[in-house]
Amino acid sequence: MGRRKVEIKRIQDKNCRQVAFCKRRKGLLKKAKEISVLCDVDVAVVIISNRGRLHEFSSNNSLTGMLQRYESHVGAEKEINAEIQVAEFSNHFEVSGFTTMGELLQTTERQLEETNADGLTVTDLIHLENELQTALIHLRARKTHLMLESAKVLHEKEKLLQEEKKHLEDNIASIKKNTKVNEMSDLPAPHMICGQQKVTLNFF
Amino acid sequence: MGRRKVEIKRIQDKNCRQVAFCKRRKGLLKKAKEISVLCDVDVAVVIISNRGRLHEFSSNNSLTGMLQRYESHVGAEKEINAEIQVAEFSNHFEVSGFTTMGELLQTTERQLEETNADGLTVTDLIHLENELQTALIHLRARKTHLMLESAKVLHEKEKLLQEEKKHLEDNIASIKKNTKVNEMSDLPAPHMICGQQKVTLNFF
DNA sequence: CGATCTATCTATAAAAC
DNA sequence: TGTTTTATAGATAGATC
């Protein structure tokens, strides 16, 4: 989109690269905003320059939270935090430090690669992994159960209301069938009449 | 950038919006990739369509991991809170074609066991795990959305039925109010037995 | 839906300030 | 570093299949 076509590979000239970054960053954030508005979707964009500056767009609070959370972890602190987490983990077996299996496995890999630095054995990791797995399974089972239960309740509610509705409609139909017109002159709906014939209710 | 200029506001026509979303999403992700390569920066883009589908680009694994971890945490918290507070979901997730969490876990475990038979490295496992994690996040985002959507539909249904019911009751009340008792002398007593169910009619 | 085709609009490379 | 200008590459709205 410029005077000449550019190949998509790292721009060698530092200055050109910086200029391109400013321009394209602006464009990208604009595009993100546009799509979020035009198409009514949630979009989050995070850009971290190679100098560590953070630029972001977020169409949504929860995503903003995500970005803030990310921001708090970014930079040099990230490495340190990771080290601290690993240390705490190996010392106290704190589950909370690890959020995903991926992280767990990554830690495992690091430990394996680091020629068995301190303490943390693969057995320990497997133990923790099992604990996490179990907790997840329990949580998911409970969640699924609650969801199914709720759906059932709502469906039963609906069914009941449908039945009630039918009953009421039948009532009105019966009344109409058995009522004289002349008695109903002041009713909003003249066709709904009570009459002298026996009302038949076929509720059940 | 098309046949005519478009105002940046929510596209009303649903179909147009969807088409625009597909095109612009592709464009946005492409741009994100380009800037990350050209300018040597880390970029993450997360898009969640209003149907709950998740699309993302990430130039960097750790960034992806970070976002995914965030998603997992907040997503899970949100789901649980929603369950406890509202506890209303419908059978949509039965129709959605997705397996349950339990099934997914079982499948995962089976796959891991099978692949593990061959000499897979930890790196291979991490890669596989990340793929599964991503799939899981997509699935959860979509599932949660479908469930909430279904609950909404059911609630609307219920509300409608309640209104209909009230209307019908009002009709009956009007009829009662405007009907002379002497015209009803040959009607059954206000309390009638239909089959085995006692039905109380307050018509008169 | 999704792909393909254009006319048109937009982004941006390069240059200059 | 940011803005403006200009020429041009790229994105995409609307249409068609």
XYZ file of C-alpha atoms (C1' of nucleotides) in Angstrom:
442
model
C 0.000 0.000 0.000
C 2.707 2.400 -0.629
C 4.945 3.689 -3.294
C 6.263 0.230 -3.813
C 5.531 -3.254 -2.739
C 7.204 -4.465 0.421
C 8.121 -8.033 1.077
C 6.787 -9.347 4.361
C 9.986 -9.919 6.246
C 11.800 -8.058 8.971
C 12.696 -4.565 7.752
C 16.442 -4.281 7.993
C 16.817 -0.552 8.298
C 16.081 0.376 11.855
C 14.618 3.741 11.070
C 12.360 2.437 8.339
C 11.266 -0.298 10.678
C 10.339 2.176 13.381
C 8.424 4.359 10.960
C 6.601 1.385 9.553
C 5.793 0.277 13.070
C 4.209 3.601 13.975
C 2.120 3.649 10.850
C 1.036 0.063 10.856
C 0.356 0.044 14.548
C -1.989 2.928 14.110
C -3.612 1.177 11.184
C -3.971 -2.109 13.030
C -5.582 -0.518 16.067
C -7.914 1.420 13.831
C -8.897 -1.732 12.004
C -9.498 -3.500 15.280
C -11.790 -0.746 16.423
C -13.625 -0.739 13.118
C -14.325 -4.442 13.073
C -15.473 -4.376 16.668
C -17.961 -1.629 15.897
C -19.054 -2.711 12.441
C -19.458 -6.355 13.263
C -20.370 -6.090 16.931
C -17.620 -8.362 18.171
C -15.143 -8.265 21.003
C -11.614 -7.568 19.927
C -8.403 -7.225 21.819
C -5.067 -6.282 20.310
C -1.813 -6.246 22.175
C 1.339 -4.938 20.592
C 4.645 -4.954 22.353
C 7.430 -3.145 20.582
C 10.890 -4.610 20.770
C 11.670 -1.886 23.253
C 9.019 -3.228 25.563
C 6.409 -0.535 25.019
C 2.865 -1.765 25.162
C 0.132 -0.635 22.821
C -3.337 -2.028 22.983
C -6.893 -1.885 21.854
C -9.758 -3.574 23.586
C -13.444 -3.395 22.843
C -14.450 -4.981 26.085
C -13.839 -4.717 29.777
C -13.041 -8.320 30.406
C -10.516 -8.184 27.618
C -9.172 -5.015 29.102
C -8.710 -6.953 32.255
C -6.906 -9.575 30.294
C -4.595 -7.028 28.816
C -3.935 -5.424 32.152
C -3.157 -8.774 33.561
C -0.850 -9.426 30.699
C 0.749 -6.047 31.133
C 1.509 -6.796 34.730
C 3.416 -9.851 33.678
C 5.264 -8.403 30.761
C 8.852 -7.293 30.568
C 11.788 -8.182 32.696
C 9.544 -9.027 35.600
C 8.215 -11.893 33.623
C 11.384 -13.908 33.865
C 11.780 -13.137 37.520
C 8.207 -14.046 38.284
C 8.603 -17.287 36.443
C 11.643 -18.102 38.497
C 9.855 -17.194 41.695
C 6.906 -19.302 40.744
C 9.091 -22.259 40.029
C 10.890 -21.816 43.300
C 7.688 -21.546 45.299
C 6.343 -24.486 43.458
C 9.234 -26.706 44.236
C 9.342 -25.593 47.842
C 5.718 -25.531 48.804
C 3.879 -27.417 46.099
C 1.606 -24.493 45.545
C -1.025 -25.367 43.033
C -2.079 -21.784 42.500
C 1.137 -20.880 40.808
C 0.319 -23.061 37.867
C -2.705 -22.439 35.815
C -2.442 -24.773 32.877
C -1.075 -28.092 31.969
C 1.003 -26.281 29.405
C 2.733 -24.306 32.079
C 3.222 -27.396 34.099
C 4.748 -29.212 31.185
C 6.916 -26.271 30.317
C 8.231 -26.233 33.827
C 8.844 -29.907 33.539
C 10.788 -29.399 30.377
C 12.851 -26.626 31.897
C 13.659 -28.727 34.881
C 14.657 -31.623 32.715
C 16.842 -29.439 30.561
C 18.501 -27.709 33.473
C 20.317 -30.842 34.473
C 18.273 -31.350 37.567
C 18.904 -28.027 39.243
C 17.211 -28.084 42.621
C 14.654 -30.243 44.289
C 11.803 -30.578 41.893
C 11.535 -34.081 40.590
C 9.423 -35.365 37.753
C 7.579 -37.457 40.276
C 6.640 -34.319 42.148
C 5.351 -32.794 38.960
C 3.329 -35.851 38.106
C 1.820 -35.749 41.553
C 0.808 -32.133 41.182
C -0.440 -32.787 37.692
C -2.706 -35.496 38.994
C -4.045 -33.214 41.670
C -4.807 -30.518 39.141
C -6.401 -32.995 36.814
C -8.623 -34.347 39.551
C -9.682 -30.889 40.621
C -10.533 -30.012 37.056
C -12.560 -33.139 36.533
C -14.540 -32.492 39.697
C -15.160 -28.912 38.754
C -16.269 -29.825 35.266
C -18.512 -32.610 36.440
C -20.197 -30.266 38.878
C -20.516 -27.582 36.266
C -22.047 -29.900 33.706
C -24.453 -31.239 36.268
C -25.601 -27.771 37.266
C -26.102 -26.770 33.688
C -28.146 -29.811 32.803
C -30.204 -29.395 35.945
C -30.940 -25.797 35.127
C -31.958 -26.614 31.607
C -34.313 -29.261 32.887
C -35.942 -26.853 35.324
C -36.457 -24.267 32.661
C -37.993 -26.760 30.295
C -40.367 -28.002 32.943
C -41.365 -24.442 33.674
C -42.093 -23.903 30.039
C -44.129 -27.062 29.767
C -46.210 -26.097 32.790
C -46.894 -22.664 31.411
C -47.920 -24.133 28.070
C -50.408 -26.370 29.827
C -51.807 -23.527 31.883
C -52.175 -21.478 28.777
C -54.065 -24.241 27.026
C -56.406 -24.606 29.971
C -57.191 -20.936 30.002
C -57.818 -20.929 26.281
C -60.127 -23.874 26.623
C -61.978 -22.019 29.347
C -62.586 -19.079 27.126
C -63.604 -21.268 24.222
C -66.118 -23.045 26.380
C -67.533 -19.821 27.724
C -67.882 -18.393 24.291
C -69.691 -21.473 23.081
C -72.229 -21.323 25.905
C -73.041 -17.663 26.354
C -75.654 -15.438 24.745
C -74.469 -12.482 22.747
C -76.918 -9.961 24.178
C -75.589 -10.348 27.690
C -72.124 -9.385 26.621
C -72.738 -6.015 25.050
C -70.262 -4.188 27.254
C -67.452 -6.660 26.940
C -64.373 -5.702 24.975
C -64.514 -8.907 23.009
C -68.151 -9.625 22.057
C -67.370 -13.064 20.802
C -66.412 -14.233 24.255
C -69.674 -15.190 25.749
C -71.116 -17.031 28.690
C -74.243 -19.000 27.915
C -76.941 -21.204 29.265
C -75.453 -24.421 28.097
C -73.333 -26.528 30.242
C -69.683 -25.589 30.223
C -67.548 -28.452 29.167
C -64.016 -28.460 30.355
C -61.624 -30.835 28.755
C -58.632 -30.013 30.820
C -57.128 -33.392 31.252
C -12.221 0.114 0.870
C -15.002 -1.162 -1.223
C -17.538 -0.121 -3.736
C -18.688 2.573 -1.407
C -17.648 4.118 1.842
C -19.085 2.598 4.966
C -19.847 4.487 8.118
C -18.168 2.987 11.151
C -21.194 1.858 13.091
C -22.803 -1.484 13.706
C -23.925 -2.982 10.414
C -27.655 -3.533 10.702
C -28.146 -6.295 8.169
C -27.141 -9.516 9.818
C -25.841 -11.133 6.687
C -23.803 -8.146 5.635
C -22.397 -7.976 9.148
C -21.341 -11.594 9.019
C -19.720 -11.202 5.609
C -17.934 -8.065 6.702
C -16.776 -9.878 9.809
C -15.244 -12.727 7.828
C -13.450 -10.374 5.491
C -12.250 -7.905 8.046
C -11.235 -10.569 10.479
C -9.040 -12.112 7.835
C -7.636 -8.690 7.060
C -6.994 -7.834 10.680
C -5.190 -11.074 11.388
C -3.129 -10.640 8.259
C -2.165 -7.124 9.272
C -1.235 -8.330 12.710
C 1.035 -10.944 11.228
C 2.577 -8.447 8.853
C 3.426 -5.885 11.485
C 4.876 -8.532 13.735
C 7.183 -9.727 10.965
C 8.027 -6.412 9.345
C 8.632 -4.548 12.568
C 9.828 -7.404 14.723
C 7.312 -6.876 17.501
C 5.065 -9.132 19.523
C 1.431 -8.927 18.608
C -1.612 -10.716 19.897
C -5.111 -10.342 18.502
C -8.145 -11.939 20.041
C -11.530 -11.746 18.362
C -14.679 -13.169 19.833
C -17.589 -13.128 17.429
C -21.070 -12.463 18.715
C -21.748 -16.125 18.141
C -19.023 -16.904 20.603
C -16.417 -18.148 18.184
C -12.851 -17.318 19.081
C -10.273 -16.209 16.544
C -6.783 -15.193 17.400
C -3.367 -14.380 16.171
C -0.270 -14.395 18.255
C 3.265 -13.786 17.165
C 4.666 -15.367 20.230
C 4.083 -18.496 22.190
C 4.450 -17.010 25.617
C 1.955 -14.355 24.705
C -0.456 -16.975 23.520
C 0.075 -18.878 26.665
C -0.579 -15.797 28.699
C -3.810 -14.991 26.943
C -4.916 -18.572 27.064
C -4.222 -18.780 30.726
C -6.204 -15.639 31.281
C -9.045 -16.973 29.208
C -9.062 -20.203 31.138
C -9.170 -18.452 34.459
C -11.693 -15.775 33.735
C -13.758 -18.049 31.535
C -14.028 -20.646 34.244
C -14.830 -18.083 36.920
C -17.460 -16.480 34.772
C -19.066 -19.782 33.959
C -19.218 -20.835 37.546
C -20.579 -17.506 38.707
C -23.198 -17.600 36.010
C -24.182 -21.075 37.084
C -24.526 -20.201 40.704
C -26.326 -16.937 40.178
C -28.616 -17.770 37.354
C -28.209 -21.493 36.988
C -30.126 -21.560 33.780
C -28.934 -23.158 30.610
C -30.737 -25.030 27.923
C -30.311 -28.088 25.823
C -28.413 -26.178 23.187
C -25.157 -27.663 24.178
C -26.588 -31.052 23.526
C -27.282 -30.016 19.975
C -24.065 -28.141 19.512
C -22.200 -31.276 18.499
C -19.519 -30.845 21.057
C -18.544 -33.576 23.397
C -18.818 -33.045 27.089
C -15.826 -32.054 29.126
C -15.517 -35.569 30.401
C -15.488 -37.051 26.945
C -12.970 -34.527 25.798
C -10.723 -35.377 28.692
C -11.030 -39.062 27.986
C -10.222 -38.527 24.351
C -7.254 -36.440 25.274
C -5.967 -39.001 27.669
C -6.383 -41.766 25.134
C -4.580 -39.779 22.496
C -1.791 -38.956 24.861
C -1.402 -42.590 25.803
C -1.384 -43.724 22.211
C 1.125 -41.175 21.065
C 3.212 -41.753 24.119
C 3.732 -45.321 23.030
C 6.119 -43.997 20.426
C 9.066 -42.105 21.765
C 7.620 -38.628 22.021
C 9.668 -35.878 23.508
C 8.469 -33.505 26.130
C 8.461 -30.807 23.478
C 6.126 -32.873 21.329
C 3.818 -33.346 24.268
C 3.859 -29.648 25.025
C 2.952 -28.889 21.469
C 0.117 -31.353 21.502
C -1.006 -30.051 24.825
C -1.067 -26.494 23.539
C -3.147 -27.528 20.576
C -5.602 -29.263 22.836
C -5.658 -26.281 25.113
C -6.466 -23.992 22.230
C -9.196 -26.299 21.014
C -10.590 -26.430 24.501
C -10.667 -22.672 24.803
C -12.464 -22.360 21.501
C -14.927 -24.974 22.577
C -15.558 -23.395 25.931
C -16.036 -19.943 24.541
C -18.523 -21.271 22.039
C -20.280 -23.515 24.510
C -20.674 -20.816 27.092
C -22.061 -18.498 24.521
C -24.557 -21.053 23.258
C -25.686 -21.855 26.756
C -26.221 -18.265 27.718
C -28.027 -17.664 24.461
C -30.302 -20.590 25.113
C -31.056 -19.419 28.595
C -31.994 -16.065 27.179
C -34.338 -17.669 24.659
C -35.971 -19.763 27.339
C -36.429 -16.734 29.536
C -38.054 -14.818 26.757
C -40.305 -17.746 26.059
C -41.297 -17.884 29.689
C -42.013 -14.186 29.815
C -44.186 -14.421 26.718
C -46.125 -17.301 28.154
C -46.641 -15.462 31.402
C -48.027 -12.507 29.514
C -50.316 -14.686 27.463
C -51.508 -16.338 30.595
C -52.246 -13.026 32.256
C -54.135 -11.899 29.206
C -56.254 -14.983 29.178
C -56.966 -14.596 32.880
C -57.996 -11.013 32.321
C -60.350 -12.169 29.603
C -61.951 -14.612 31.961
C -62.188 -11.999 34.682
C -63.946 -9.630 32.303
C -66.390 -12.284 31.295
C -67.168 -13.040 34.890
C -67.712 -9.414 35.739
C -70.145 -8.833 32.907
C -72.297 -11.891 33.050
C -75.577 -12.011 34.941
C -76.004 -14.785 37.412
C -79.545 -15.591 36.367
C -78.414 -16.394 32.871
C -76.171 -19.004 34.341
C -78.774 -20.905 36.322
C -78.321 -24.054 34.305
C -74.573 -23.967 34.519
C -72.744 -26.374 36.709
C -71.672 -25.275 40.120
C -68.620 -23.066 40.368
C -66.675 -25.974 41.689
C -66.591 -28.723 39.173
C -64.891 -31.990 39.075
C -63.327 -32.936 35.814
C -62.104 -36.446 35.839
C -60.058 -36.825 38.930
C -58.852 -33.261 39.146
C -60.779 -30.660 41.026
C -60.990 -27.472 39.070
C -62.054 -24.268 40.739
C -63.717 -21.813 38.432
C -64.383 -18.330 39.712
C -66.466 -17.279 36.747
C -69.532 -16.176 38.627
C -22.292 -20.301 3.924
C -17.733 -19.616 1.048
C -15.059 -18.434 -3.064
C -14.299 -15.167 -6.768
C -14.586 -10.963 -9.166
C -14.106 -5.710 -9.685
C -14.708 -1.001 -8.599
C -13.613 1.694 -5.164
C -11.935 3.088 -0.869
C -8.152 2.916 2.518
C -3.529 2.273 4.181
C 0.866 3.259 3.740
C 5.891 3.691 1.476
C 8.604 7.257 0.351
C 9.637 11.913 0.618
C 9.601 16.304 2.542
C 8.792 19.178 6.388
C 9.472 11.656 16.655
C 5.162 13.329 14.322
C 2.573 15.264 10.401
C 1.530 16.044 5.657
C 1.831 14.851 0.805
C 1.472 11.816 -3.048
C 1.637 7.650 -5.594
C 0.493 3.177 -5.280
C -0.383 -1.354 -3.068
C -3.753 -3.519 -0.505
C -8.365 -4.201 1.581
C -12.995 -4.769 0.918
C -18.373 -3.758 -0.358
C -21.390 -5.467 -3.358
C -22.424 -8.670 -6.739
C -22.395 -13.204 -8.709
C -21.896 -18.027 -8.688
